[in-house]
Amino acid sequence: MSTPQTPLSRNEQMWVTERVNAPGWGVFYGLVAIVFGIVLAISSWMADISQAALIICLIACAFIIGLGVWITLRAATRITPLQRLRKGREPDHVDDVEIVTISDLRGMVLRYANGGEVTLRGPAPTPAEGKDTVPVSLGETVTLSSWVPANKSAPMIGRIDFSDGARAIGELEEPL
C-alpha cells in the first residue's frame, strides 16, 4: 500500500488549498469562541454580581466554549484527510476500480469490483509530470487510494493512479 512519490501538480495543490481554507476558518472561529468564552467566564467571575447572575453567565460561557470546541473539531476532521493526501501519507484504502463514465465537467463515476459505484469530483487528471491534463479512457481499470475522515459528515478524499503514471484527485461521493 504505497503511494506514488510524485508531488501534486500546481493545479492539484491549489485544489487542496482551496478545500483546506474553508474549514481552516472554522478552526480559527472555533478557537476565537473558546478564547472569548474563557475571557467572559473570568470577567464574570471577577465581577461584583449576584450569585444567580454569576451562574447564568458561567452557563452561557460553558455553552460558548462547548460550541467553540465543536466547531474546531468539526473543521479539523475535514482538514486531516486533505493534509494526509498533500503530504503523501499512506491511504486508508486502496482498490482497483473501473472508470464507468464522466458524469459532468469534474466528475468520474468509478465502479468497484463488488459493483458499487462512487463519483470522484476534483480537478482534471494530470500526467505524472503534473504539467497539463490528460484524457480519460472509459472502461480503464485504475487504482483508487482513499483517505477516510474521522467524521462521517466530511467527504472522503480519493486519488486515482492511472497505469501510465497520470493521476486524479478529488472528493468521493455516492452517485445520485
Short mmCIF file of C-alpha atoms in Angstrom, two decimals:
data_model
loop_
_atom_site.label_atom_id
_atom_site.label_comp_id
_atom_site.label_asym_id
_atom_site.label_seq_id
_atom_site.Cartn_x
_atom_site.Cartn_y
_atom_site.Cartn_z
CA MET A 1 0.00 0.00 0.00
CA SER A 2 2.50 2.64 -1.03
CA THR A 3 1.51 5.91 -2.61
CA PRO A 4 3.39 7.27 -5.59
CA GLN A 5 6.12 9.69 -4.60
CA THR A 6 5.28 12.16 -7.37
CA PRO A 7 4.36 15.54 -5.91
CA LEU A 8 0.98 17.07 -6.55
CA SER A 9 0.78 19.42 -9.52
CA ARG A 10 0.18 23.14 -9.04
CA ASN A 11 -3.47 22.69 -10.04
CA GLU A 12 -3.88 19.87 -7.51
CA GLN A 13 -2.10 21.87 -4.79
CA MET A 14 -4.45 24.80 -5.42
CA TRP A 15 -7.47 22.49 -5.20
CA VAL A 16 -6.27 21.04 -1.86
CA THR A 17 -5.51 24.54 -0.55
CA GLU A 18 -8.98 25.73 -1.51
CA ARG A 19 -10.55 22.77 0.28
CA VAL A 20 -8.39 23.34 3.40
CA ASN A 21 -9.05 27.09 3.63
CA ALA A 22 -12.81 26.92 4.28
CA PRO A 23 -12.58 24.52 7.25
CA GLY A 24 -9.40 26.34 8.29
CA TRP A 25 -11.54 29.38 9.00
CA GLY A 26 -13.80 27.10 11.05
CA VAL A 27 -10.81 26.15 13.22
CA PHE A 28 -9.99 29.85 13.64
CA TYR A 29 -13.58 30.79 14.56
CA GLY A 30 -13.81 27.86 16.96
CA LEU A 31 -10.63 28.92 18.74
CA VAL A 32 -11.90 32.52 18.90
CA ALA A 33 -15.14 31.28 20.51
CA ILE A 34 -13.15 29.24 23.06
CA VAL A 35 -10.96 32.22 23.99
CA PHE A 36 -13.98 34.55 24.12
CA GLY A 37 -15.83 32.12 26.40
CA ILE A 38 -12.84 31.80 28.74
CA VAL A 39 -12.31 35.57 28.93
CA LEU A 40 -16.02 36.11 29.52
CA ALA A 41 -16.02 33.48 32.29
CA ILE A 42 -13.02 35.07 34.02
CA SER A 43 -14.52 38.57 33.83
CA SER A 44 -17.87 37.26 35.11
CA TRP A 45 -16.13 35.52 38.00
CA MET A 46 -14.24 38.70 38.94
CA ALA A 47 -17.28 40.98 38.61
CA ASP A 48 -19.32 42.00 41.62
CA ILE A 49 -22.63 40.39 40.60
CA SER A 50 -25.19 38.25 42.39
CA GLN A 51 -24.71 34.51 42.61
CA ALA A 52 -27.69 33.81 40.33
CA ALA A 53 -26.31 36.16 37.66
CA LEU A 54 -22.87 34.55 38.00
CA ILE A 55 -24.34 31.08 37.46
CA ILE A 56 -26.23 32.25 34.37
CA CYS A 57 -23.05 33.88 32.99
CA LEU A 58 -20.95 30.77 33.62
CA ILE A 59 -23.55 28.55 31.95
CA ALA A 60 -23.53 30.86 28.91
CA CYS A 61 -19.71 30.78 28.90
CA ALA A 62 -19.71 26.98 29.05
CA PHE A 63 -22.10 26.92 26.09
CA ILE A 64 -19.85 29.30 24.09
CA ILE A 65 -16.74 27.24 24.91
CA GLY A 66 -18.53 23.99 24.02
CA LEU A 67 -19.67 25.48 20.72
CA GLY A 68 -16.09 26.60 20.00
CA VAL A 69 -14.74 23.11 20.70
CA TRP A 70 -17.40 21.57 18.44
CA ILE A 71 -16.67 23.99 15.57
CA THR A 72 -12.90 23.44 15.89
CA LEU A 73 -13.14 19.64 15.95
CA ARG A 74 -15.62 19.53 13.07
CA ALA A 75 -13.39 21.72 10.91
CA ALA A 76 -10.22 19.83 11.85
CA THR A 77 -11.74 16.48 10.78
CA ARG A 78 -12.36 17.93 7.29
CA ILE A 79 -8.75 19.12 7.01
CA THR A 80 -6.98 15.92 8.13
CA PRO A 81 -7.57 13.73 5.01
CA LEU A 82 -6.53 16.62 2.74
CA GLN A 83 -3.31 17.12 4.67
CA ARG A 84 -2.59 13.39 4.50
CA LEU A 85 -3.07 13.49 0.70
CA ARG A 86 -0.88 16.58 0.37
CA LYS A 87 1.95 15.05 2.43
CA GLY A 88 1.83 11.71 0.60
CA ARG A 89 0.81 9.64 3.64
CA GLU A 90 -0.43 6.07 3.34
CA PRO A 91 -4.08 5.85 2.23
CA ASP A 92 -6.71 4.13 4.36
CA HIS A 93 -7.98 2.03 1.43
CA VAL A 94 -6.53 1.01 -1.94
CA ASP A 95 -8.86 -0.59 -4.51
CA ASP A 96 -8.82 -1.33 -8.22
CA VAL A 97 -11.78 0.39 -9.88
CA GLU A 98 -13.10 0.79 -13.40
CA ILE A 99 -13.90 4.19 -14.92
CA VAL A 100 -17.55 3.90 -15.98
CA THR A 101 -18.37 7.37 -17.28
CA ILE A 102 -17.74 11.06 -16.92
CA SER A 103 -20.78 12.40 -15.02
CA ASP A 104 -20.17 16.09 -15.63
CA LEU A 105 -17.32 18.53 -16.13
CA ARG A 106 -15.48 17.44 -12.99
CA GLY A 107 -16.88 14.05 -12.05
CA MET A 108 -15.79 10.50 -12.90
CA VAL A 109 -18.06 7.60 -11.97
CA LEU A 110 -15.98 4.64 -10.76
CA ARG A 111 -17.12 1.03 -10.22
CA TYR A 112 -15.63 -1.23 -7.55
CA ALA A 113 -15.15 -4.96 -8.15
CA ASN A 114 -18.24 -5.66 -6.00
CA GLY A 115 -20.41 -3.49 -8.29
CA GLY A 116 -20.67 -0.45 -6.01
CA GLU A 117 -20.16 2.93 -7.63
CA VAL A 118 -18.66 6.19 -6.41
CA THR A 119 -18.05 9.58 -8.06
CA LEU A 120 -14.69 11.36 -7.87
CA ARG A 121 -15.06 15.15 -8.14
CA GLY A 122 -12.00 17.36 -8.35
CA PRO A 123 -9.54 18.94 -10.78
CA ALA A 124 -8.90 17.35 -14.17
CA PRO A 125 -6.50 14.38 -14.28
CA THR A 126 -2.84 15.37 -14.68
CA PRO A 127 0.13 13.42 -16.08
CA ALA A 128 2.97 12.18 -13.90
CA GLU A 129 4.93 15.37 -14.58
CA GLY A 130 1.94 17.40 -13.34
CA LYS A 131 2.07 19.95 -16.17
CA ASP A 132 -1.17 19.55 -18.13
CA THR A 133 -4.35 17.50 -18.18
CA VAL A 134 -4.73 14.07 -19.76
CA PRO A 135 -7.67 12.36 -21.48
CA VAL A 136 -9.53 9.63 -19.60
CA SER A 137 -10.33 6.24 -21.18
CA LEU A 138 -13.72 4.81 -20.21
CA GLY A 139 -13.54 1.20 -19.08
CA GLU A 140 -9.93 1.56 -17.94
CA THR A 141 -9.02 -0.10 -14.63
CA VAL A 142 -7.20 2.26 -12.27
CA THR A 143 -6.02 2.23 -8.65
CA LEU A 144 -8.11 4.28 -6.21
CA SER A 145 -6.45 5.34 -2.95
CA SER A 146 -8.78 6.90 -0.40
CA TRP A 147 -8.30 8.80 2.84
CA VAL A 148 -11.23 8.50 5.25
CA PRO A 149 -12.09 11.43 7.55
CA ALA A 150 -12.67 10.83 11.25
CA ASN A 151 -16.10 12.44 10.88
CA LYS A 152 -18.63 10.78 8.55
CA SER A 153 -20.14 14.15 7.55
CA ALA A 154 -16.84 15.20 5.93
CA PRO A 155 -16.16 13.97 2.38
CA MET A 156 -13.74 11.14 1.73
CA ILE A 157 -10.70 12.18 -0.34
CA GLY A 158 -9.58 9.98 -3.24
CA ARG A 159 -6.66 9.72 -5.63
CA ILE A 160 -6.76 7.71 -8.85
CA ASP A 161 -3.45 6.44 -10.22
CA PHE A 162 -3.52 5.53 -13.91
CA SER A 163 -1.23 2.86 -15.38
CA ASP A 164 0.82 5.49 -17.29
CA GLY A 165 1.62 7.47 -14.12
CA ALA A 166 -1.13 10.06 -14.53
CA ARG A 167 -3.43 10.74 -11.59
CA ALA A 168 -6.61 12.49 -10.49
CA ILE A 169 -7.58 13.69 -7.02
CA GLY A 170 -10.91 14.77 -5.57
CA GLU A 171 -13.74 14.16 -3.15
CA LEU A 172 -15.52 10.80 -3.32
CA GLU A 173 -19.33 10.86 -3.31
CA GLU A 174 -22.08 8.35 -3.80
CA PRO A 175 -23.67 8.92 -7.25
CA LEU A 176 -27.23 10.24 -7.39
#
